[in-house]
C-alpha positions as a printed Julia matrix, in Angstrom:
114×3 Matrix{Float64}:
  69.76  186.74  -14.75
  71.94  186.73  -17.88
  75.29  185.19  -17.07
  73.94  183.48  -13.94
  75.15  180.09  -15.2
  78.27  181.34  -16.97
  80.68  179.88  -14.41
  79.29  176.37  -14.95
  81.54  176.07  -18.0
  84.56  176.09  -15.69
  86.0   172.73  -14.55
  84.1   171.36  -11.6
  86.4   170.17   -8.81
  86.12  166.48   -8.02
  85.43  165.37   -4.48
  88.47  164.56   -2.37
  86.98  161.1    -1.79
  86.21  160.45   -5.49
  86.59  156.68   -5.99
  88.89  157.25   -8.98
  91.62  158.75   -6.81
  94.3   156.09   -6.35
  97.5   158.14   -6.04
  97.86  158.71   -9.78
  99.71  161.98   -9.13
 102.74  159.77   -8.34
 103.03  158.67  -11.99
 100.99  161.42  -13.68
 102.52  164.52  -12.02
 101.75  168.16  -12.84
 102.96  169.02  -16.32
 102.31  165.55  -17.75
 101.67  166.05  -21.47
  98.84  164.11  -23.11
  98.03  163.57  -26.79
  94.6   162.65  -28.21
  95.08  159.46  -30.18
  93.41  156.32  -31.48
  94.29  153.34  -29.33
  96.55  150.8   -31.07
  97.59  147.49  -29.55
 101.27  147.31  -28.65
 101.64  143.63  -29.61
  99.84  140.29  -29.35
 100.49  140.16  -25.6
  99.43  143.75  -24.92
  96.23  144.3   -26.83
  94.32  146.58  -24.49
  94.84  149.22  -21.81
  92.71  150.8   -19.1
  92.06  154.38  -18.09
  94.46  155.19  -15.26
  91.6   156.78  -13.33
  88.41  154.73  -13.85
  89.68  151.54  -15.53
  87.57  152.03  -18.67
  88.92  149.66  -21.32
  90.72  150.82  -24.47
  90.92  148.35  -27.38
  92.16  148.42  -30.96
  89.43  147.52  -33.46
  92.13  146.84  -36.07
  93.95  144.28  -33.92
  91.69  141.38  -34.97
  88.22  140.57  -36.21
  87.44  139.3   -32.71
  88.46  142.59  -31.18
  86.37  144.54  -33.7
  83.35  142.36  -32.9
  83.87  142.73  -29.13
  84.07  146.51  -29.46
  80.91  146.55  -31.62
  79.07  144.49  -28.98
  80.36  146.56  -26.02
  79.85  150.27  -26.71
  81.54  151.16  -23.4
  84.93  149.99  -24.79
  86.96  153.0   -25.91
  89.01  153.27  -29.09
  90.2   156.87  -28.69
  91.57  158.63  -25.64
  94.35  160.67  -24.13
  97.79  159.13  -23.81
 100.92  160.39  -22.13
 103.61  161.71  -24.44
 106.55  159.39  -23.78
 109.54  158.06  -25.71
 108.67  154.36  -25.31
 105.16  153.02  -26.01
 105.4   150.52  -23.14
 105.46  153.5   -20.77
 102.26  155.06  -22.1
  99.42  155.79  -19.68
  95.88  156.18  -21.01
  93.1   158.38  -19.62
  89.53  158.58  -20.92
  87.97  161.89  -21.89
  85.64  162.2   -18.86
  88.45  161.53  -16.38
  90.81  163.9   -18.2
  88.11  166.6   -18.08
  87.52  165.94  -14.37
  91.17  165.89  -13.24
  93.33  167.79  -15.76
  93.0   171.2   -14.11
  93.57  169.89  -10.6
  96.49  167.63  -11.55
  98.05  170.19  -13.9
  97.95  167.95  -16.97
  98.6   169.49  -20.4
  96.84  168.55  -23.65
  99.25  168.88  -26.55
  97.97  170.38  -29.78
 100.78  168.69  -31.77
């Protein structure tokens, strides 16, 4: 029986009808490089983002006292995640850890160690 569960550490494929599938492979194609990073607001008009898969909210606790309080009162709001490695911050796409874990292998995404 030893090793019976060993293959459970491998990525589990997501169902083809998983509700998070919305054609993201069009803008997150195979080979997309992601970095793990703290979320930081872009400017006063762009102070949060959503996971491209499940719409979980990312917010910057350093943006304002109000944001810090909101994050403290809503533990489901994320402050760290995976972001696409791009030249211009306005083009960044964010993905939460669970969605990255669920789709990275299938979509061919790459986690940078840089």
